[in-house]
Amino acid sequence: MNDKPADPIRLLAEEYREMNGTHVQVLPGPPSALEFARLVHISRPVLIKRMQVPAVNLWTDKYLIKKLGTQTISVAVTPDGRADAIHKGPDGLDYFVEPLVETMSMENLLKQINSNDHGDIYYLQSQNGNLFSAGDEEGGTASEFDLLRSDVVSEIDWCSEALGRQPEAVNIWVGNSKSVTSIHSDPYENIYLVVRGEKRFTLIPPTDGWSLKERFYPHARFTRSTPSGKLEITPSPVDTPQVRWSSLPDHSLSESLPEEVKPIHITVRPGEAMYLPVGWWHHVEQSDETTIALNWWYDAESQGLQWAVLRTLREVERVSHANYNEN
Amino acid sequence: MNDKPADPIRLLAEEYREMNGTHVQVLPGPPSALEFARLVHISRPVLIKRMQVPAVNLWTDKYLIKKLGTQTISVAVTPDGRADAIHKGPDGLDYFVEPLVETMSMENLLKQINSNDHGDIYYLQSQNGNLFSAGDEEGGTASEFDLLRSDVVSEIDWCSEALGRQPEAVNIWVGNSKSVTSIHSDPYENIYLVVRGEKRFTLIPPTDGWSLKERFYPHARFTRSTPSGKLEITPSPVDTPQVRWSSLPDHSLSESLPEEVKPIHITVRPGEAMYLPVGWWHHVEQSDETTIALNWWYDAESQGLQWAVLRTLREVERVSHANYNEN
């Protein structure tokens, strides 16, 4: 395994750093569609203040519990708050492990998140368009959060106009500092709004993806054999595709990066949104208090240089399998 | 010399071709600023019809001769219509040769362009912001074409608005089929409008620049020892920086490209403009009749992925010196 980038990849990373640094633009309020189109072209993270979404003023625990009532919602359960992350399996090998998904009421979720015992960790992160998804207009199925839709906008108007398309998925996220999201990138343009609490992002540009030392990991899931049993890692059938994931440790990501890679740290607070451009690597932490966020995923532009570069950056890195060929 | 691209460069070229093909968008009229901002993000050539610039309806020979009168204008002179191109020098070596620049009236230029004798070829291509340049507002010097400014717009409003900046330079070009422009790329976003005649562009995306087999050539100029003497190639002092230029032959460019590189051919006619995105390689031919064009050069966005990729593509190719190390 060669962790050094091939020459052109290293050069691109250097050119990118030289011209862009770690500057983050902060907007006092939402941009116009035209201003945002320019920002999409630059494709760097932007913090946007004073976002007007009703949820920001409405979503107290009491309101959410009353509004959702007995509606069941799907929640990720893990022993340590690391869903979709690398864990050591029962055989001592490393696996990419998806969380157990359990359904419960919002009241129960909020109770679990704020519980002080040292049991399992609950994080609402279903990210499947749980509020709105592109299929909805064609008579899509009811979402678990239909009852909250009137508090959320189904699209960010200046973003839809700038990109010339509707969101592919809109999601609600509920958790706290017990849950973290390990570093990864998405093939979407993303508007990420905080409703309550704080989200702390550690960001790395696409051109520095080589530094994350991705490996291929066998797939597994957290399961339990009885409803109140202990969570266990169950490897998936051997023909399940392996998952490409960073091998850097979640808890000390910034310290594990090569010296020349300078991560960007952005804290997003209630009523603020971050534009997270397609292909940017992000690691996400949350505040101790209950943290609620919304995000709007838009398909990225596939014509032009950017998409071709993002694909090339992913293809060009030689990535080994985690438990073999480790040198 | 290795003409094969390094692996990531080849991969990027393939990804780009796969996602973009050779499609060219044609707009029935000028786009809005927002529409154009999206096109700039895609960064592919676009043909725009029905451009409203007074010159298109005004600039007959008679009008131009009357309007400019005795004003002298700077014109490129070459023996074969190939200004800024590779020529064999008196010592048998290849040089990048700049044209001789002579001044004359518009009346004389139009006469020379349409002359049927087999003498020198004249092409107005001074491209130094000869109509407007960014320095003008700070009390810049008078241009040779001040008298034509009222027929030309100093900026393309939807383009300035989309890019959030003013043009760096606006130029007038006057020639015909005797003059061609050899393939090169510019670090500018470009709007190229045809006023009379036709311009025929052969375009290659930045990702296929490796196929142009650039070399470093020593610099020279066309000169003559007496005002009516024969044009000769005079090598510049040896400490003049060498010029990086394609070694493919101008007259059979398309046939000289590797099979997988598919050039795009666009003909621009009076009242039409082409958006030529930053970094795109272009070879330009003109119709037999007098061909007049205008172009607006805008600084390209230097933040973000695109500029870093363009710089990397240029740096990564190993380029030899033309007359040495030829293998």
XYZ file of C-alpha atoms in Angstrom:
654
model
C 0.000 0.000 0.000
C 1.304 3.387 -0.994
C -0.182 6.252 1.039
C 1.691 8.903 -0.950
C -0.447 10.368 -3.736
C 0.667 9.883 -7.293
C 2.441 12.961 -8.585
C -0.435 14.810 -10.354
C -2.674 14.171 -7.360
C -0.137 15.691 -5.018
C 0.367 18.640 -7.351
C -3.380 19.267 -7.539
C -3.660 19.193 -3.748
C -0.818 21.720 -3.483
C -2.238 24.037 -6.144
C -5.614 23.890 -4.451
C -4.195 24.713 -1.034
C -2.070 27.524 -2.403
C -4.989 29.295 -4.102
C -7.663 28.630 -1.484
C -6.112 28.359 1.965
C -8.568 27.579 4.734
C -10.753 30.638 4.345
C -14.490 30.219 4.949
C -16.912 32.870 3.759
C -19.610 33.905 6.244
C -22.796 35.457 4.868
C -24.942 37.629 7.179
C -28.081 36.213 5.546
C -29.211 33.989 2.682
C -27.606 34.817 -0.698
C -29.505 35.575 -3.894
C -29.719 32.723 -6.396
C -27.066 34.430 -8.528
C -24.715 34.970 -5.579
C -25.154 31.351 -4.620
C -24.515 30.161 -8.197
C -21.118 31.893 -7.982
C -20.442 30.169 -4.640
C -21.361 26.787 -6.129
C -18.841 27.415 -8.900
C -16.151 28.138 -6.295
C -17.351 25.043 -4.413
C -16.045 25.944 -0.975
C -17.930 25.723 2.350
C -19.932 28.818 3.302
C -21.641 29.639 6.605
C -25.002 31.369 6.127
C -26.627 33.184 9.040
C -30.262 34.148 9.715
C -31.983 31.340 7.872
C -35.756 31.600 8.139
C -37.154 28.109 8.658
C -40.141 27.768 11.056
C -38.629 24.711 12.795
C -35.912 26.898 14.342
C -38.482 28.725 16.468
C -40.890 25.855 17.028
C -39.058 22.640 17.778
C -38.912 22.383 21.571
C -39.045 18.867 23.077
C -42.605 19.545 24.159
C -43.707 20.668 20.687
C -42.087 17.687 18.933
C -43.517 15.160 21.395
C -46.989 16.593 21.042
C -46.817 16.924 17.256
C -45.496 13.423 16.578
C -47.470 11.639 19.345
C -47.414 7.884 18.829
C -45.811 8.084 15.344
C -42.894 5.652 15.311
C -39.573 6.835 13.898
C -36.477 4.901 12.835
C -33.406 5.470 14.987
C -29.810 4.241 14.644
C -28.549 2.342 17.696
C -24.879 1.693 18.451
C -22.912 0.896 21.599
C -20.679 3.976 21.268
C -22.385 6.543 19.009
C -20.376 5.551 15.940
C -22.885 4.518 13.284
C -21.485 3.862 9.766
C -17.945 3.552 11.074
C -15.060 1.129 11.465
C -15.302 -1.293 14.405
C -13.309 -4.335 15.446
C -15.440 -7.464 14.864
C -15.733 -10.554 17.078
C -12.997 -12.200 14.966
C -10.569 -9.339 15.637
C -10.868 -7.995 12.069
C -11.963 -4.463 11.144
C -15.440 -4.008 9.700
C -17.495 -1.142 8.332
C -20.497 -1.455 10.637
C -23.967 -0.085 10.050
C -26.137 0.646 13.087
C -29.082 -1.383 14.283
C -32.270 0.468 13.373
C -35.040 0.475 15.979
C -38.355 2.276 15.919
C -39.673 4.316 18.815
C -41.685 7.449 19.564
C -40.084 10.908 19.502
C -40.748 11.107 23.232
C -38.748 7.950 23.820
C -35.929 9.081 21.475
C -35.506 12.393 23.304
C -35.487 10.524 26.616
C -32.844 8.072 25.367
C -30.634 10.861 23.975
C -30.631 12.648 27.302
C -30.379 9.580 29.489
C -27.409 9.495 31.834
C -26.965 5.747 31.954
C -24.183 4.130 30.001
C -26.370 2.079 27.695
C -26.721 2.152 23.919
C -26.541 5.395 21.963
C -29.486 6.579 19.870
C -29.152 8.889 16.867
C -31.886 9.785 14.400
C -29.853 9.864 11.182
C -31.971 7.863 8.734
C -30.933 10.258 5.897
C -33.246 8.585 3.373
C -35.236 11.695 2.582
C -37.120 11.183 5.826
C -38.842 14.579 5.482
C -39.116 14.972 1.723
C -37.683 12.997 -1.141
C -37.639 13.432 -4.912
C -40.143 10.583 -5.366
C -42.790 12.270 -3.203
C -44.576 14.051 -6.008
C -45.112 10.812 -7.882
C -47.268 9.545 -5.019
C -44.384 8.440 -2.812
C -45.008 6.722 0.494
C -45.758 8.620 3.683
C -42.694 9.599 5.683
C -42.299 9.102 9.422
C -42.086 12.879 9.712
C -45.097 13.952 7.636
C -46.406 15.665 10.749
C -43.365 17.986 10.834
C -43.367 18.924 7.154
C -45.279 22.148 7.663
C -42.409 23.412 9.857
C -39.793 22.752 7.159
C -39.392 24.097 3.639
C -39.284 21.385 0.984
C -36.558 23.288 -0.860
C -34.151 26.168 -0.325
C -35.393 28.560 -2.985
C -32.090 30.327 -3.751
C -30.319 26.986 -3.914
C -32.898 25.344 -6.201
C -32.782 28.368 -8.481
C -28.979 28.491 -8.569
C -28.670 24.790 -9.336
C -31.718 24.642 -11.611
C -33.155 21.626 -9.811
C -35.160 20.434 -6.795
C -33.641 18.684 -3.764
C -33.156 14.946 -4.030
C -33.786 14.449 -0.288
C -34.542 16.475 2.848
C -33.638 14.933 6.209
C -34.045 15.563 9.918
C -31.229 14.593 12.308
C -31.602 14.320 16.115
C -28.772 13.406 18.467
C -26.182 14.862 20.806
C -22.470 14.714 21.626
C -22.635 10.974 22.249
C -22.949 10.448 18.495
C -20.349 11.395 15.894
C -20.271 10.903 12.134
C -16.995 9.562 10.822
C -15.325 11.310 7.919
C -16.810 10.672 4.487
C -17.950 12.590 1.401
C -21.264 12.634 -0.451
C -22.020 13.009 -4.176
C -24.429 15.863 -3.383
C -24.498 19.593 -2.921
C -25.672 19.985 0.661
C -27.360 22.715 2.698
C -27.088 21.798 6.369
C -29.211 23.832 8.824
C -29.017 23.637 12.613
C -32.340 23.953 14.481
C -31.137 23.336 18.071
C -27.740 22.680 19.658
C -24.535 22.857 17.648
C -22.950 20.842 14.865
C -19.152 20.967 14.604
C -17.780 20.076 11.211
C -14.219 19.144 10.378
C -13.838 19.610 6.639
C -11.223 18.553 4.102
C -11.321 19.523 0.421
C -11.772 16.801 -2.228
C -8.178 17.308 -3.358
C -6.874 16.148 0.042
C -8.940 12.958 0.095
C -5.728 10.968 -0.488
C -4.665 11.823 3.079
C -7.587 9.922 4.625
C -6.020 6.537 3.900
C -9.146 4.842 2.653
C -9.310 1.048 2.789
C -11.889 -1.521 1.733
C -13.644 -3.013 4.769
C -15.952 -6.015 4.956
C -19.533 -5.044 5.819
C -21.306 -5.802 9.103
C -24.260 -4.612 11.168
C -25.027 -4.133 14.824
C -27.690 -6.659 15.856
C -29.149 -8.033 19.054
C -30.529 -11.474 19.546
C -33.261 -10.424 21.978
C -35.098 -7.073 22.175
C -33.142 -6.027 25.249
C -29.978 -7.969 24.434
C -26.483 -6.579 24.045
C -25.478 -5.111 20.657
C -23.208 -7.397 18.679
C -21.374 -7.019 15.387
C -22.727 -9.463 12.808
C -20.653 -9.729 9.625
C -22.759 -9.582 6.441
C -22.717 -12.440 3.912
C -19.314 -12.672 2.231
C -20.740 -11.581 -1.137
C -21.797 -8.199 0.332
C -19.701 -5.515 -1.404
C -16.865 -4.206 0.733
C -17.047 -0.573 1.793
C -14.368 2.013 1.023
C -13.787 4.092 4.151
C -11.114 6.216 5.836
C -8.828 4.288 8.185
C -7.975 7.384 10.257
C -9.286 7.277 13.838
C -12.501 9.272 14.427
C -11.445 10.527 17.843
C -8.165 12.074 16.700
C -8.790 12.827 13.055
C -7.118 16.244 12.874
C -3.972 14.978 14.614
C -3.759 12.003 12.270
C -3.607 14.059 9.081
C -0.322 14.828 7.314
C 1.103 18.200 8.304
C 0.317 19.872 4.969
C -3.399 19.042 5.161
C -5.182 21.773 7.104
C -8.735 20.823 8.034
C -11.363 23.557 8.252
C -13.432 23.702 11.442
C -16.927 25.190 11.258
C -19.480 25.319 14.060
C -23.077 25.710 12.894
C -25.515 27.149 15.435
C -29.335 27.443 15.501
C -30.673 29.402 12.544
C -27.402 29.003 10.654
C -26.779 26.854 7.610
C -23.623 25.562 6.028
C -23.217 25.046 2.312
C -21.224 21.813 2.098
C -20.124 21.432 -1.529
C -20.153 18.112 -3.365
C -17.165 15.883 -2.647
C -15.964 17.676 0.504
C -14.952 15.323 3.291
C -16.713 15.934 6.601
C -16.528 14.628 10.137
C -19.374 15.801 12.372
C -19.693 16.247 16.141
C -22.586 17.625 18.146
C -23.099 19.581 21.342
C -24.032 17.950 24.663
C -27.573 19.267 24.517
C -30.050 17.732 22.083
C -28.959 18.730 18.598
C -31.502 18.892 15.801
C -30.582 19.621 12.217
C -32.092 19.580 8.735
C -30.343 19.035 5.463
C -31.236 19.450 1.797
C -29.339 17.252 -0.645
C -29.247 18.347 -4.273
C -27.803 16.288 -7.111
C -24.488 17.796 -8.159
C -23.783 18.980 -11.696
C -22.334 16.057 -13.621
C -21.306 18.038 -16.690
C -18.010 19.872 -16.694
C -14.683 19.536 -14.971
C -15.698 19.165 -11.310
C -17.551 15.870 -11.471
C -14.857 14.322 -13.692
C -12.196 15.456 -11.215
C -14.105 14.073 -8.212
C -14.488 10.712 -9.959
C -10.840 10.669 -10.955
C -9.691 11.494 -7.438
C -11.614 8.512 -6.124
C -10.469 6.142 -8.843
C -6.851 7.030 -8.876
C -6.031 6.252 -5.277
C -4.889 2.731 -4.799
C -6.875 1.407 -1.856
C -6.049 -1.864 -0.135
C -8.317 -4.197 1.775
C -8.268 -3.449 5.480
C -7.367 -6.783 6.912
C -4.971 -7.863 4.177
C -2.089 -6.346 2.208
C -1.644 -3.914 5.055
C 1.864 -2.708 4.083
C 9.780 12.680 -24.294
C 6.704 10.755 -23.226
C 3.548 11.843 -25.068
C 1.341 9.501 -23.083
C -0.297 11.253 -20.142
C 0.516 10.076 -16.671
C -2.199 7.767 -15.397
C -4.416 10.227 -13.433
C -4.289 12.640 -16.363
C -5.463 9.963 -18.757
C -8.191 8.897 -16.339
C -9.429 12.468 -15.969
C -9.555 12.885 -19.755
C -11.588 9.685 -20.048
C -13.990 10.601 -17.246
C -14.476 14.005 -18.804
C -15.197 12.593 -22.259
C -17.558 9.985 -20.867
C -19.698 12.502 -18.975
C -19.598 15.354 -21.503
C -19.227 13.983 -25.017
C -18.978 16.645 -27.719
C -22.341 18.257 -27.130
C -22.566 22.039 -27.590
C -25.524 23.942 -26.205
C -27.094 26.513 -28.546
C -29.092 29.349 -26.980
C -31.682 31.176 -29.122
C -30.744 34.452 -27.411
C -28.624 35.834 -24.580
C -29.042 33.990 -21.248
C -29.965 35.619 -17.952
C -27.084 36.213 -15.546
C -28.247 33.243 -13.468
C -28.499 30.944 -16.488
C -25.044 32.019 -17.551
C -23.626 31.452 -14.057
C -24.780 27.829 -14.353
C -23.103 27.565 -17.777
C -19.859 28.980 -16.367
C -19.948 26.306 -13.684
C -20.323 23.616 -16.371
C -17.548 25.374 -18.306
C -18.366 24.064 -21.765
C -18.599 26.081 -25.020
C -22.027 27.575 -25.770
C -23.243 29.246 -28.971
C -25.487 32.247 -28.289
C -27.677 33.646 -31.062
C -29.238 37.107 -31.551
C -26.676 39.204 -29.740
C -27.563 42.882 -29.828
C -24.378 44.877 -30.413
C -24.638 47.956 -32.680
C -21.452 47.040 -34.597
C -23.216 44.047 -36.166
C -25.537 46.352 -38.101
C -23.125 49.240 -38.670
C -19.690 47.994 -39.613
C -19.558 48.049 -43.418
C -16.163 48.821 -45.018
C -17.457 52.269 -45.915
C -18.604 53.018 -42.368
C -15.342 51.850 -40.802
C -13.171 53.777 -43.275
C -15.150 56.949 -42.727
C -15.305 56.583 -38.954
C -11.590 55.844 -38.445
C -10.281 58.175 -41.197
C -6.540 58.718 -40.796
C -6.324 56.999 -37.386
C -3.456 54.527 -37.560
C -4.013 51.011 -36.275
C -1.547 48.239 -35.398
C -1.695 45.202 -37.659
C 0.122 41.849 -37.530
C 2.070 41.022 -40.679
C 3.279 37.532 -41.624
C 4.267 35.838 -44.886
C 1.614 33.116 -44.532
C -1.101 34.295 -42.128
C 0.317 32.364 -39.186
C 1.040 34.913 -36.458
C 2.058 33.514 -33.032
C 2.892 30.135 -34.480
C 5.730 27.695 -35.099
C 7.980 28.454 -38.098
C 11.251 27.030 -39.326
C 13.999 29.628 -38.764
C 16.916 30.513 -41.061
C 19.078 28.026 -39.128
C 16.623 25.180 -39.795
C 15.399 25.117 -36.182
C 11.779 25.567 -35.094
C 10.823 28.872 -33.489
C 7.712 30.375 -31.928
C 7.439 33.457 -34.125
C 5.535 36.643 -33.341
C 4.336 38.760 -36.239
C 5.787 42.028 -37.371
C 3.479 44.839 -36.262
C 2.902 47.669 -38.753
C 0.580 50.632 -38.485
C -1.764 51.699 -41.243
C -5.211 53.179 -41.790
C -8.348 51.037 -41.686
C -8.802 51.797 -45.371
C -5.385 50.368 -46.169
C -5.934 47.329 -43.908
C -9.213 46.425 -45.647
C -7.487 46.836 -49.018
C -4.592 44.595 -47.966
C -6.913 41.916 -46.574
C -8.802 41.716 -49.842
C -5.814 42.072 -52.142
C -5.332 39.230 -54.610
C -1.562 39.432 -54.884
C 0.545 36.867 -53.103
C 2.288 39.289 -50.775
C 2.310 39.496 -46.991
C -0.783 38.691 -44.937
C -2.358 41.323 -42.673
C -4.448 40.506 -39.614
C -5.673 42.952 -37.006
C -5.299 40.822 -33.865
C -3.566 43.153 -31.403
C -5.662 41.616 -28.539
C -4.285 44.078 -25.973
C -7.657 45.479 -24.991
C -7.579 47.563 -28.168
C -11.196 48.668 -27.632
C -11.483 48.728 -23.847
C -9.170 47.557 -21.120
C -9.465 47.299 -17.353
C -7.031 50.204 -16.877
C -9.207 52.624 -18.853
C -11.134 53.990 -15.912
C -7.941 54.947 -14.115
C -7.145 57.397 -16.913
C -5.658 54.838 -19.293
C -4.229 55.854 -22.642
C -6.376 56.398 -25.700
C -6.925 53.287 -27.825
C -6.525 53.126 -31.604
C -10.214 52.305 -31.774
C -11.676 55.011 -29.529
C -13.729 56.145 -32.499
C -15.518 52.762 -32.648
C -16.284 52.477 -28.949
C -19.802 53.828 -29.241
C -20.664 50.875 -31.519
C -19.477 48.320 -28.971
C -20.595 47.549 -25.437
C -17.799 47.806 -22.893
C -19.142 44.735 -21.100
C -21.611 41.899 -21.638
C -24.072 42.633 -18.858
C -25.224 39.044 -18.159
C -21.636 37.855 -18.194
C -20.345 40.593 -15.859
C -23.218 39.890 -13.484
C -22.703 36.117 -13.555
C -18.970 36.412 -12.921
C -19.256 39.353 -10.523
C -16.582 41.343 -12.372
C -15.855 43.629 -15.331
C -14.008 42.530 -18.487
C -10.230 42.658 -18.374
C -9.989 43.488 -22.098
C -12.246 44.017 -25.118
C -10.709 43.509 -28.560
C -11.557 43.936 -32.228
C -10.228 41.409 -34.776
C -10.175 41.984 -38.574
C -8.881 39.440 -41.089
C -10.006 36.710 -43.466
C -9.277 33.108 -44.452
C -5.638 33.918 -45.204
C -5.033 34.181 -41.449
C -5.431 31.358 -38.930
C -4.777 31.227 -35.200
C -2.861 28.174 -34.084
C -4.178 26.135 -31.186
C -3.662 27.573 -27.720
C -5.607 28.267 -24.520
C -6.127 31.450 -22.515
C -6.467 32.005 -18.758
C -9.715 33.932 -19.343
C -13.420 33.389 -19.682
C -14.144 34.609 -23.200
C -17.204 35.892 -25.073
C -16.402 35.917 -28.780
C -18.874 37.755 -31.060
C -18.798 37.740 -34.861
C -19.731 41.023 -36.575
C -19.064 40.065 -40.218
C -17.912 36.899 -41.982
C -17.482 33.627 -40.095
C -15.125 32.288 -37.463
C -14.620 28.530 -37.366
C -13.372 27.196 -34.067
C -11.825 23.809 -33.417
C -12.073 23.222 -29.669
C -10.491 20.734 -27.303
C -11.316 20.535 -23.572
C -8.591 21.344 -21.023
C -8.454 17.677 -20.020
C -7.234 16.706 -23.517
C -4.431 19.275 -23.596
C -1.909 16.437 -23.202
C -2.707 15.359 -26.782
C -1.396 18.623 -28.271
C 2.229 17.606 -27.723
C 3.417 20.931 -26.404
C 7.117 21.738 -26.664
C 9.276 24.665 -25.595
C 10.335 26.742 -28.588
C 12.900 29.538 -28.793
C 11.314 32.928 -29.475
C 11.639 34.929 -32.699
C 9.892 37.731 -34.593
C 9.153 38.529 -38.182
C 11.156 41.613 -39.189
C 12.142 43.401 -42.364
C 15.322 45.344 -42.901
C 13.750 47.955 -45.210
C 10.136 49.228 -45.196
C 9.281 47.235 -48.313
C 11.736 44.392 -47.732
C 10.935 40.716 -47.421
C 9.791 39.344 -44.016
C 12.511 37.406 -42.231
C 12.574 35.422 -39.009
C 14.861 37.065 -36.465
C 15.600 34.943 -33.388
C 15.242 36.881 -30.125
C 18.172 37.223 -27.680
C 19.026 33.839 -26.170
C 17.853 34.917 -22.697
C 14.292 35.483 -24.000
C 12.070 32.902 -22.283
C 11.149 29.979 -24.484
C 7.490 29.589 -25.403
C 5.433 26.495 -24.660
C 3.332 25.683 -27.734
C 1.616 22.750 -29.447
C 3.801 20.900 -31.953
C 0.812 19.627 -33.954
C 0.547 21.079 -37.481
C -1.963 23.935 -37.866
C -3.178 22.809 -41.286
C -4.110 19.261 -40.218
C -4.792 19.618 -36.529
C -7.888 17.404 -36.287
C -6.202 14.558 -38.214
C -3.132 14.769 -35.993
C -5.001 14.161 -32.749
C -5.134 10.732 -31.097
C -8.269 8.806 -32.035
C -9.911 9.169 -28.616
C -9.719 12.975 -28.673
C -12.788 14.347 -30.434
C -12.485 18.042 -31.251
C -15.619 20.186 -31.257
C -16.234 22.325 -34.346
C -18.277 25.514 -33.968
C -18.934 28.108 -36.658
C -19.873 31.541 -35.331
C -21.801 33.802 -37.713
C -22.722 37.510 -37.607
C -24.754 38.397 -34.518
C -23.748 35.169 -32.780
C -21.397 34.810 -29.861
C -19.534 31.850 -28.457
C -18.794 31.404 -24.773
C -15.284 29.975 -24.760
C -14.568 28.825 -21.203
C -11.223 29.332 -19.486
C -8.567 26.802 -20.405
C -10.266 25.429 -23.541
C -7.873 24.920 -26.452
C -8.910 26.673 -29.647
C -7.746 26.843 -33.241
C -9.461 29.537 -35.315
C -10.113 29.907 -39.038
C -12.028 32.601 -40.875
C -14.190 32.909 -43.972
C -12.845 34.222 -47.300
C -14.729 37.493 -46.944
C -13.532 40.098 -44.482
C -14.192 38.714 -41.015
C -14.653 41.095 -38.103
C -15.082 39.929 -34.524
C -15.141 41.294 -31.005
C -14.180 39.552 -27.830
C -14.585 40.230 -24.131
C -12.019 38.636 -21.836
C -12.935 38.223 -18.176
C -10.542 37.053 -15.467
C -11.439 33.504 -14.523
C -12.349 32.495 -10.983
C -9.135 31.481 -9.229
C -10.799 30.026 -6.134
C -12.058 26.480 -6.209
C -11.256 23.309 -8.071
C -11.196 24.501 -11.689
C -8.242 26.877 -11.575
C -6.189 24.397 -9.534
C -6.969 21.665 -12.079
C -6.032 23.881 -15.038
C -2.722 24.757 -13.391
C -2.034 21.139 -12.546
C -2.804 19.980 -16.095
C -0.230 22.425 -17.405
C 2.411 21.600 -14.821
C 2.134 17.878 -14.907
C 2.884 17.343 -18.585
C 6.530 16.826 -19.232
C 7.378 19.119 -22.137
C 10.670 18.917 -23.987
C 12.516 21.612 -25.878
C 11.637 21.565 -29.545
C 15.039 21.315 -31.121
C 16.694 19.161 -28.473
C 15.871 16.047 -26.423
C 13.350 15.128 -29.101
C 12.786 11.512 -27.984
